[in-house]
């Protein structure tokens, strides 16, 4: 069983809609969770981090964490074509600096 | 942008030859990482370093070695390249005393023929 799983997509949404990206993880002691965005041919860049159960909002982005269900999600409101990218979920396991990434979900926002 | 550079940015080599990739940072971050990224697998950790001369293996370390003689430089060596090591290699840095955020370099595309 992979430690961090994501639906590979592609996930297609119309411009202005809400895009919902999901991630599940297997290590119950994981404490830190991250969403990175990666444009084609570029390096990953951090969008949000979340450490506590509940929602965390930053502009059009909302991260949601449910540790009991081992589930973290990213919502993108008012999706724009410029949001079209691959979104990587990352989990810091074992309290160390050992980050495990999911395979990524490719998002396509259609004009 | 975090000051991270990788060299070379592109490399084509032949099976059996040694290859060294370099990661250089100007942020004085303690932790440095090497990942490879392949379709369907996402980013997989090869090796990481938590200080000068302090390194540890990641998920996919077989066939790779690393060295860190200075805070700013982290080298990844493929002793004898194989076609399965064709990939995009990313270096990353983090400073756990302030944040767990990882900052990534621009990547190196390696093709092993």
Coordinates of N, CA and C in Angstrom, one line a residue:
Chain A
X1 N 0.8 -1.2 0.0 CA 0.0 0.0 0.0 C 0.9 1.3 0.0
X2 N 0.6 2.2 -1.0 CA 1.4 3.4 -1.0 C 1.0 4.2 0.2
X3 N 2.0 5.0 0.6 CA 1.9 5.8 1.9 C 1.0 7.0 1.6
X4 N 1.1 7.6 0.5 CA 0.3 8.8 0.1 C -0.4 8.5 -1.2
X5 N -1.7 8.6 -1.3 CA -2.4 8.3 -2.5 C -3.2 9.5 -3.0
X6 N -3.2 9.7 -4.3 CA -4.0 10.8 -4.9 C -4.6 10.2 -6.2
X7 N -5.8 10.7 -6.6 CA -6.3 10.4 -7.9 C -5.5 11.1 -8.9
X8 N -5.0 10.3 -9.9 CA -4.0 10.9 -10.9 C -4.7 11.9 -11.8
X9 N -6.1 11.8 -11.9 CA -6.8 12.7 -12.9 C -6.6 12.2 -14.3
X10 N -6.8 13.1 -15.3 CA -6.9 14.5 -15.1 C -8.3 14.9 -14.5
X11 N -8.3 15.9 -13.7 CA -9.6 16.5 -13.2 C -9.8 17.7 -14.0
X12 N -10.9 17.8 -14.7 CA -11.3 18.9 -15.5 C -12.5 19.7 -14.9
X13 N -12.3 21.0 -14.7 CA -13.4 21.8 -14.2 C -13.5 23.1 -15.1
X14 N -14.7 23.6 -15.2 CA -14.8 24.9 -16.0 C -14.3 26.1 -15.2
X15 N -13.9 27.1 -15.9 CA -13.4 28.3 -15.2 C -14.5 28.9 -14.3
X16 N -14.0 29.3 -13.1 CA -15.0 29.8 -12.1 C -15.5 28.8 -11.2
X17 N -15.3 27.5 -11.4 CA -15.9 26.5 -10.6 C -14.9 26.2 -9.4
X18 N -15.4 25.3 -8.5 CA -14.5 24.9 -7.4 C -13.9 23.6 -7.8
X19 N -12.6 23.5 -7.7 CA -11.8 22.3 -7.9 C -11.5 21.6 -6.5
X20 N -11.8 20.4 -6.4 CA -11.5 19.6 -5.2 C -10.5 18.5 -5.4
X21 N -9.4 18.6 -4.7 CA -8.3 17.6 -4.8 C -8.2 16.9 -3.5
X22 N -8.1 15.6 -3.6 CA -8.0 14.7 -2.4 C -6.8 13.9 -2.3
X23 N -6.5 13.6 -1.0 CA -5.2 12.9 -0.7 C -5.5 12.1 0.5
X24 N -5.1 10.8 0.5 CA -5.2 10.0 1.7 C -3.8 9.5 2.1
X25 N -3.5 9.2 3.3 CA -2.2 8.8 3.8 C -2.3 7.6 4.7
X26 N -1.3 6.8 4.9 CA -1.4 5.6 5.7 C -0.8 5.7 7.0
X27 N 0.1 6.7 7.3 CA 0.8 6.7 8.5 C 0.1 7.6 9.5
X28 N -0.5 6.9 10.6 CA -1.3 7.6 11.5 C -0.6 8.7 12.3
X29 N 0.7 8.6 12.5 CA 1.5 9.5 13.3 C 1.9 10.8 12.5
X30 N 1.5 10.8 11.2 CA 1.9 12.0 10.4 C 1.3 13.2 11.0
X31 N 2.1 14.3 11.0 CA 1.6 15.5 11.7 C 1.6 16.7 10.8
X32 N 2.3 16.7 9.7 CA 2.4 17.8 8.8 C 2.0 17.5 7.4
X33 N 1.3 18.4 6.7 CA 0.7 18.0 5.4 C 0.9 19.3 4.5
X34 N 1.2 19.0 3.3 CA 1.5 20.1 2.4 C 0.9 19.8 1.0
X35 N 0.5 20.9 0.4 CA 0.1 20.9 -1.0 C 1.1 21.7 -1.9
X36 N 1.6 21.1 -2.9 CA 2.5 21.8 -3.8 C 1.8 21.8 -5.2
X37 N 2.1 22.8 -5.9 CA 1.7 23.0 -7.3 C 2.9 22.8 -8.2
X38 N 2.7 22.1 -9.3 CA 3.8 21.9 -10.3 C 3.3 22.1 -11.7
X39 N 3.8 23.2 -12.3 CA 3.5 23.4 -13.7 C 4.4 22.5 -14.6
X40 N 3.9 22.2 -15.8 CA 4.6 21.2 -16.6 C 6.0 21.7 -16.9
X41 N 7.0 20.9 -16.6 CA 8.4 21.2 -16.9 C 9.0 22.1 -15.8
X42 N 8.3 22.4 -14.8 CA 8.8 23.2 -13.7 C 9.0 22.5 -12.4
X43 N 9.5 23.1 -11.4 CA 9.7 22.5 -10.1 C 8.5 22.7 -9.2
X44 N 8.3 21.9 -8.2 CA 7.1 22.1 -7.3 C 7.3 23.3 -6.5
X45 N 6.2 24.0 -6.2 CA 6.2 25.2 -5.3 C 5.0 25.0 -4.3
X46 N 5.3 25.4 -3.1 CA 4.4 25.2 -2.0 C 3.2 26.1 -2.1
X47 N 2.0 25.6 -2.0 CA 0.7 26.4 -1.9 C 0.3 26.6 -0.5
X48 N 0.2 25.4 0.2 CA -0.3 25.5 1.6 C 0.3 24.4 2.4
X49 N 0.4 24.7 3.7 CA 0.7 23.6 4.7 C -0.4 23.6 5.7
X50 N -0.7 22.5 6.4 CA -1.7 22.4 7.4 C -1.3 21.4 8.4
X51 N -1.5 21.7 9.7 CA -1.0 20.8 10.7 C -2.1 20.4 11.7
X52 N -3.3 21.1 11.7 CA -4.3 20.8 12.7 C -5.6 20.4 11.9
X53 N -6.4 19.6 12.5 CA -7.7 19.2 12.0 C -8.5 20.5 11.7
X54 N -9.3 20.4 10.6 CA -10.1 21.5 10.2 C -9.7 22.1 8.9
X55 N -10.1 23.4 8.7 CA -9.9 24.1 7.5 C -8.8 25.2 7.7
X56 N -8.1 25.4 6.6 CA -7.1 26.5 6.6 C -7.3 27.2 5.2
X57 N -7.6 28.5 5.3 CA -7.8 29.3 4.1 C -6.7 30.2 3.7
X58 N -6.4 30.3 2.5 CA -5.4 31.3 2.0 C -5.8 31.8 0.6
X59 N -6.5 32.9 0.6 CA -7.0 33.4 -0.7 C -8.0 32.5 -1.3
X60 N -7.8 32.0 -2.5 CA -8.8 31.1 -3.2 C -8.6 29.7 -2.8
X61 N -7.6 29.4 -2.0 CA -7.2 28.0 -1.6 C -7.7 27.7 -0.2
X62 N -8.2 26.5 0.0 CA -8.6 26.0 1.3 C -8.1 24.6 1.5
X63 N -7.3 24.4 2.5 CA -6.9 23.0 2.8 C -7.7 22.5 4.0
X64 N -8.1 21.2 3.9 CA -8.9 20.6 4.9 C -8.2 19.3 5.4
X65 N -8.1 19.2 6.7 CA -7.4 18.0 7.2 C -8.4 17.3 8.2
X66 N -8.4 15.9 8.1 CA -9.1 15.1 9.0 C -8.2 13.9 9.3
X67 N -7.6 14.0 10.5 CA -6.6 13.0 10.9 C -7.2 11.7 11.2
X68 N -8.4 11.7 11.7 CA -9.1 10.5 12.1 C -9.4 9.6 10.8
X69 N -9.7 10.3 9.7 CA -9.9 9.6 8.5 C -8.7 9.6 7.6
X70 N -7.6 10.2 8.1 CA -6.3 10.2 7.3 C -6.5 10.7 5.9
X71 N -7.1 11.9 5.9 CA -7.5 12.5 4.7 C -7.2 14.0 4.7
X72 N -6.6 14.5 3.6 CA -6.4 15.9 3.4 C -6.8 16.3 2.0
X73 N -7.4 17.5 1.9 CA -7.9 17.9 0.6 C -7.5 19.4 0.4
X74 N -7.6 19.7 -0.9 CA -7.4 21.1 -1.3 C -8.5 21.6 -2.2
X75 N -9.2 22.7 -1.8 CA -10.2 23.3 -2.6 C -9.7 24.5 -3.2
X76 N -10.0 24.7 -4.5 CA -9.6 25.9 -5.2 C -10.9 26.5 -5.7
X77 N -11.2 27.7 -5.1 CA -12.4 28.4 -5.5 C -12.1 29.3 -6.7
X78 N -13.2 29.6 -7.5 CA -13.1 30.5 -8.7 C -11.9 30.0 -9.5
X79 N -11.8 28.8 -9.9 CA -10.7 28.2 -10.6 C -10.4 29.0 -11.9
X80 N -9.1 29.2 -12.2 CA -8.7 29.9 -13.4 C -7.8 29.0 -14.2
X81 N -7.8 29.3 -15.5 CA -6.9 28.5 -16.4 C -5.5 28.4 -15.9
X82 N -5.0 29.5 -15.3 CA -3.7 29.5 -14.7 C -3.5 28.5 -13.6
X83 N -4.6 28.0 -13.0 CA -4.5 26.9 -12.0 C -4.2 25.6 -12.6
X84 N -4.3 25.4 -13.9 CA -4.0 24.2 -14.6 C -2.6 23.7 -14.3
X85 N -2.4 22.6 -13.6 CA -1.1 22.1 -13.1 C -1.3 20.8 -12.5
X86 N -0.2 20.2 -12.1 CA -0.3 19.0 -11.2 C -0.2 19.4 -9.8
X87 N -1.0 18.9 -8.9 CA -1.0 19.2 -7.5 C -0.5 18.0 -6.7
X88 N 0.5 18.2 -6.0 CA 1.2 17.2 -5.2 C 0.9 17.3 -3.7
X89 N 0.4 16.2 -3.1 CA 0.2 16.2 -1.7 C 1.5 15.6 -1.1
X90 N 1.9 16.2 0.0 CA 3.1 15.7 0.7 C 2.8 15.5 2.2
X91 N 3.4 14.5 2.8 CA 3.2 14.2 4.2 C 4.5 14.1 4.9
X92 N 4.7 14.7 6.0 CA 5.9 14.5 6.8 C 5.7 13.4 7.8
X93 N 6.4 12.3 7.6 CA 6.1 11.1 8.5 C 7.2 11.0 9.5
X94 N 6.9 10.3 10.6 CA 7.8 9.9 11.6 C 8.5 11.1 12.3
X95 N 7.9 12.2 12.3 CA 8.4 13.4 13.0 C 9.7 13.9 12.6
X96 N 10.2 13.3 11.5 CA 11.5 13.7 11.0 C 11.4 14.6 9.8
X97 N 12.5 14.7 9.1 CA 12.4 15.5 7.8 C 12.3 14.5 6.7
X98 N 11.4 13.6 6.8 CA 11.2 12.6 5.8 C 9.8 12.8 5.2
X99 N 9.8 13.4 4.0 CA 8.6 13.8 3.3 C 8.3 12.7 2.3
X100 N 7.0 12.3 2.3 CA 6.5 11.4 1.3 C 5.5 12.1 0.4
X101 N 5.7 12.0 -0.9 CA 4.8 12.7 -1.8 C 3.9 11.7 -2.5
X102 N 2.7 12.2 -2.8 CA 1.8 11.4 -3.6 C 2.1 11.6 -5.0
X103 N 1.5 10.8 -5.9 CA 1.8 10.8 -7.3 C 1.3 12.1 -8.1
X104 N 0.4 12.8 -7.4 CA 0.0 14.1 -8.0 C -1.3 13.9 -8.7
X105 N -2.1 15.0 -8.7 CA -3.4 15.0 -9.5 C -3.3 16.1 -10.5
X106 N -3.5 15.8 -11.8 CA -3.4 16.8 -12.8 C -4.8 17.5 -13.0
X107 N -4.7 18.8 -12.8 CA -5.9 19.6 -12.9 C -5.9 20.4 -14.2
X108 N -7.1 20.4 -14.9 CA -7.2 21.2 -16.1 C -8.4 22.1 -15.9
X109 N -8.2 23.4 -16.0 CA -9.3 24.4 -15.9 C -9.7 24.9 -17.2
X110 N -10.9 24.6 -17.7 CA -11.3 24.9 -19.0 C -11.9 26.3 -19.2
X111 N -11.4 27.1 -20.1 CA -11.9 28.5 -20.2 C -13.4 28.5 -20.7
Chain B
X1 N 12.4 33.8 -4.8 CA 12.7 32.4 -5.0 C 13.9 32.0 -4.1
X2 N 13.8 30.8 -3.5 CA 15.0 30.3 -2.8 C 16.2 30.2 -3.7
X3 N 17.4 30.5 -3.2 CA 18.6 30.4 -4.0 C 19.1 29.0 -4.1
X4 N 18.5 28.3 -5.0 CA 18.9 26.9 -5.3 C 19.2 26.7 -6.8
X5 N 20.4 26.2 -7.1 CA 20.7 26.0 -8.5 C 21.1 24.5 -8.6
X6 N 20.9 24.0 -9.8 CA 21.3 22.6 -10.1 C 22.1 22.6 -11.4
X7 N 23.1 21.7 -11.4 CA 23.9 21.6 -12.6 C 24.3 20.2 -12.8
X8 N 24.3 19.7 -14.1 CA 23.8 20.4 -15.2 C 22.3 20.4 -15.2
X9 N 21.7 21.2 -16.1 CA 20.2 21.1 -16.2 C 19.7 20.0 -17.1
X10 N 20.6 19.6 -18.0 CA 20.2 18.5 -18.9 C 21.5 17.7 -19.2
X11 N 21.3 16.4 -19.2 CA 22.5 15.6 -19.5 C 22.1 14.3 -20.2
X12 N 22.8 13.9 -21.2 CA 22.6 12.6 -21.9 C 23.9 11.9 -21.7
X13 N 23.8 10.6 -21.2 CA 25.0 9.8 -21.0 C 24.7 8.4 -21.4
X14 N 25.7 7.6 -21.4 CA 25.6 6.2 -21.8 C 25.6 5.3 -20.6
X15 N 24.9 4.1 -20.7 CA 24.9 3.1 -19.7 C 26.3 2.8 -19.2
X16 N 26.5 2.7 -18.0 CA 27.8 2.3 -17.4 C 28.7 3.4 -17.1
X17 N 28.4 4.6 -17.5 CA 29.2 5.8 -17.2 C 28.8 6.4 -15.8
X18 N 29.8 7.0 -15.1 CA 29.5 7.7 -13.9 C 28.9 9.1 -14.2
X19 N 28.0 9.5 -13.3 CA 27.4 10.8 -13.5 C 27.3 11.5 -12.1
X20 N 27.6 12.7 -12.1 CA 27.5 13.5 -10.8 C 26.6 14.7 -11.1
X21 N 25.6 14.9 -10.3 CA 24.7 16.0 -10.3 C 25.0 16.9 -9.1
X22 N 25.0 18.2 -9.3 CA 25.3 19.1 -8.2 C 24.1 20.0 -7.8
X23 N 23.9 20.2 -6.5 CA 22.9 21.1 -6.0 C 23.7 22.1 -5.2
X24 N 23.4 23.4 -5.4 CA 24.1 24.5 -4.7 C 23.0 25.4 -4.1
X25 N 23.1 25.8 -2.8 CA 22.2 26.7 -2.2 C 22.9 27.9 -1.6
X26 N 22.2 29.0 -1.5 CA 22.7 30.2 -0.9 C 21.9 30.6 0.3
X27 N 21.1 29.7 0.8 CA 20.1 30.0 1.9 C 20.7 29.5 3.3
X28 N 21.8 28.8 3.3 CA 22.3 28.3 4.5 C 21.4 27.4 5.2
X29 N 20.5 26.6 4.5 CA 19.6 25.7 5.1 C 20.3 24.4 5.5
X30 N 19.9 23.9 6.6 CA 20.6 22.7 7.1 C 20.3 21.4 6.3
X31 N 19.0 21.3 5.9 CA 18.6 20.0 5.2 C 18.6 20.2 3.7
X32 N 19.2 19.2 3.0 CA 19.1 19.1 1.6 C 18.7 17.7 1.2
X33 N 18.0 17.7 0.0 CA 17.4 16.4 -0.4 C 17.6 16.2 -1.9
X34 N 17.7 15.0 -2.3 CA 17.6 14.6 -3.7 C 16.4 13.7 -4.0
X35 N 15.6 14.1 -5.0 CA 14.4 13.4 -5.4 C 14.6 13.0 -6.8
X36 N 13.9 12.0 -7.2 CA 13.7 11.7 -8.7 C 12.2 11.7 -8.9
X37 N 11.8 12.2 -10.1 CA 10.4 12.3 -10.5 C 10.2 11.5 -11.8
X38 N 9.3 10.6 -11.7 CA 8.9 9.7 -12.9 C 7.4 9.7 -13.0
X39 N 6.9 9.6 -14.3 CA 5.5 9.5 -14.5 C 4.8 8.4 -13.7
X40 N 3.7 8.8 -13.0 CA 3.0 7.8 -12.2 C 3.6 7.5 -10.8
X41 N 4.8 8.0 -10.5 CA 5.4 7.8 -9.2 C 5.5 9.1 -8.4
X42 N 5.3 10.2 -8.9 CA 5.5 11.4 -8.2 C 7.0 11.6 -7.8
X43 N 7.2 12.3 -6.7 CA 8.6 12.6 -6.2 C 9.0 11.5 -5.3
X44 N 10.1 10.9 -5.5 CA 10.6 9.8 -4.6 C 12.0 10.2 -4.0
X45 N 12.1 10.1 -2.7 CA 13.3 10.6 -2.1 C 14.5 9.6 -2.3
X46 N 15.6 10.1 -2.7 CA 16.8 9.2 -3.0 C 17.7 9.2 -1.8
X47 N 18.2 10.4 -1.4 CA 19.0 10.6 -0.2 C 18.7 12.0 0.3
X48 N 19.0 12.2 1.6 CA 18.9 13.5 2.1 C 20.1 13.7 3.1
X49 N 20.3 15.0 3.4 CA 21.4 15.4 4.3 C 20.9 16.3 5.4
X50 N 21.3 16.1 6.6 CA 20.9 16.9 7.7 C 22.1 17.7 8.3
X51 N 23.2 17.8 7.5 CA 24.3 18.6 7.9 C 25.5 18.1 7.1
X52 N 26.6 18.9 7.3 CA 27.8 18.6 6.6 C 28.3 17.2 7.0
X53 N 28.5 16.3 6.0 CA 28.9 14.9 6.2 C 27.9 14.0 6.8
X54 N 26.7 14.6 7.0 CA 25.6 13.8 7.6 C 24.5 13.5 6.5
X55 N 24.4 12.2 6.1 CA 23.5 11.9 5.1 C 22.7 10.6 5.5
X56 N 21.6 10.4 4.8 CA 20.8 9.2 5.1 C 20.1 8.8 3.8
X57 N 19.7 7.5 3.8 CA 19.1 7.0 2.6 C 17.6 7.3 2.6
X58 N 17.1 7.4 1.4 CA 15.6 7.6 1.2 C 15.0 6.3 0.6
X59 N 13.9 6.5 0.0 CA 13.1 5.3 -0.5 C 13.8 4.6 -1.6
X60 N 14.5 5.3 -2.5 CA 15.0 4.7 -3.7 C 16.5 5.0 -3.8
X61 N 17.3 4.6 -2.9 CA 18.7 4.9 -2.8 C 19.6 4.0 -3.6
X62 N 19.2 2.8 -3.9 CA 20.1 1.8 -4.6 C 20.6 2.4 -5.9
X63 N 21.9 2.3 -6.1 CA 22.6 2.8 -7.3 C 23.0 4.3 -7.2
X64 N 22.7 4.9 -6.1 CA 23.1 6.3 -5.9 C 23.9 6.5 -4.6
X65 N 24.8 7.5 -4.7 CA 25.5 7.9 -3.5 C 25.5 9.4 -3.5
X66 N 25.8 9.9 -2.3 CA 25.7 11.4 -2.1 C 26.9 11.8 -1.3
X67 N 27.2 13.1 -1.4 CA 28.3 13.7 -0.5 C 27.9 15.1 -0.2
X68 N 28.3 15.5 1.0 CA 28.0 16.9 1.4 C 29.2 17.4 2.2
X69 N 30.2 18.0 1.6 CA 31.4 18.5 2.3 C 31.3 20.0 2.7
X70 N 30.3 20.7 2.2 CA 30.0 22.1 2.5 C 28.5 22.2 2.7
X71 N 28.1 23.2 3.5 CA 26.7 23.4 3.8 C 26.0 23.7 2.5
X72 N 26.6 24.4 1.6 CA 25.9 24.9 0.4 C 25.8 23.9 -0.8
X73 N 26.6 22.8 -0.7 CA 26.7 21.9 -1.8 C 26.3 20.4 -1.5
X74 N 25.4 19.8 -2.3 CA 25.0 18.4 -2.1 C 25.1 17.8 -3.4
X75 N 26.0 16.7 -3.5 CA 26.3 16.1 -4.8 C 25.6 14.7 -4.8
X76 N 25.0 14.4 -6.0 CA 24.4 13.1 -6.2 C 25.2 12.4 -7.3
X77 N 25.7 11.2 -7.0 CA 26.5 10.4 -7.9 C 25.8 9.1 -8.3
X78 N 25.7 8.9 -9.6 CA 25.3 7.6 -10.2 C 26.6 6.9 -10.6
X79 N 27.0 5.9 -9.8 CA 28.4 5.3 -10.0 C 28.5 4.7 -11.4
X80 N 27.4 4.0 -11.8 CA 27.4 3.4 -13.1 C 25.9 3.5 -13.6
X81 N 25.7 4.5 -14.4 CA 24.3 4.8 -14.8 C 23.6 3.7 -15.6
X82 N 22.3 3.5 -15.3 CA 21.5 2.5 -16.0 C 20.3 3.2 -16.6
X83 N 19.7 2.6 -17.6 CA 18.6 3.2 -18.3 C 17.4 3.5 -17.3
X84 N 17.3 2.7 -16.2 CA 16.2 2.9 -15.3 C 16.4 4.2 -14.4
X85 N 17.6 4.8 -14.6 CA 17.9 6.0 -13.8 C 17.6 7.2 -14.7
X86 N 17.1 7.0 -15.9 CA 16.6 8.1 -16.7 C 15.4 8.7 -15.9
X87 N 15.5 10.0 -15.7 CA 14.5 10.7 -14.8 C 14.7 12.2 -14.8
X88 N 13.9 12.9 -14.1 CA 14.1 14.3 -13.7 C 14.5 14.3 -12.2
X89 N 15.6 14.9 -11.9 CA 16.1 14.9 -10.6 C 16.0 16.3 -10.0
X90 N 15.3 16.4 -8.8 CA 15.1 17.6 -8.1 C 15.9 17.6 -6.8
X91 N 16.6 18.7 -6.6 CA 17.2 19.0 -5.3 C 16.2 19.9 -4.5
X92 N 16.2 19.7 -3.2 CA 15.3 20.6 -2.3 C 16.1 20.9 -1.1
X93 N 15.7 22.0 -0.4 CA 16.3 22.4 0.8 C 15.2 22.7 1.8
X94 N 15.5 22.6 3.1 CA 14.5 23.0 4.1 C 15.3 23.4 5.4
X95 N 14.7 24.2 6.2 CA 15.3 24.7 7.5 C 14.3 24.3 8.6
X96 N 14.4 23.2 9.2 CA 13.3 22.8 10.1 C 13.2 23.6 11.4
X97 N 14.2 24.5 11.6 CA 14.1 25.4 12.8 C 13.1 26.5 12.6
X98 N 12.7 26.7 11.3 CA 11.8 27.8 11.1 C 10.5 27.3 10.4
X99 N 10.7 26.3 9.5 CA 9.5 25.9 8.8 C 9.9 24.5 8.2
X100 N 8.8 23.7 7.9 CA 9.1 22.4 7.3 C 9.0 22.5 5.8
X101 N 8.7 23.7 5.3 CA 8.6 23.9 3.8 C 9.8 23.5 3.1
X102 N 9.7 22.8 2.0 CA 10.8 22.4 1.2 C 10.8 23.3 -0.1
X103 N 11.9 23.8 -0.4 CA 12.1 24.7 -1.6 C 12.9 23.8 -2.6
X104 N 12.4 23.8 -3.8 CA 12.9 23.0 -4.9 C 13.8 23.7 -5.9
X105 N 14.8 23.1 -6.3 CA 15.6 23.6 -7.4 C 14.9 23.4 -8.7
X106 N 15.5 23.9 -9.8 CA 14.9 23.8 -11.1 C 14.8 22.5 -11.8
X107 N 15.6 21.5 -11.3 CA 15.6 20.2 -11.8 C 16.7 19.9 -12.8
X108 N 17.1 18.6 -12.9 CA 18.0 18.2 -13.9 C 17.4 17.0 -14.7
X109 N 17.3 17.1 -16.0 CA 16.8 16.0 -16.8 C 17.9 15.2 -17.3
X110 N 17.9 13.9 -16.9 CA 19.0 13.0 -17.2 C 18.4 11.9 -18.1
X111 N 19.1 11.6 -19.2 CA 18.7 10.6 -20.1 C 19.9 9.6 -20.2
X112 N 19.7 8.4 -19.9 CA 20.7 7.3 -19.9 C 20.4 6.4 -21.1
X113 N 21.3 6.4 -22.1 CA 21.0 5.6 -23.3 C 21.7 4.2 -23.2

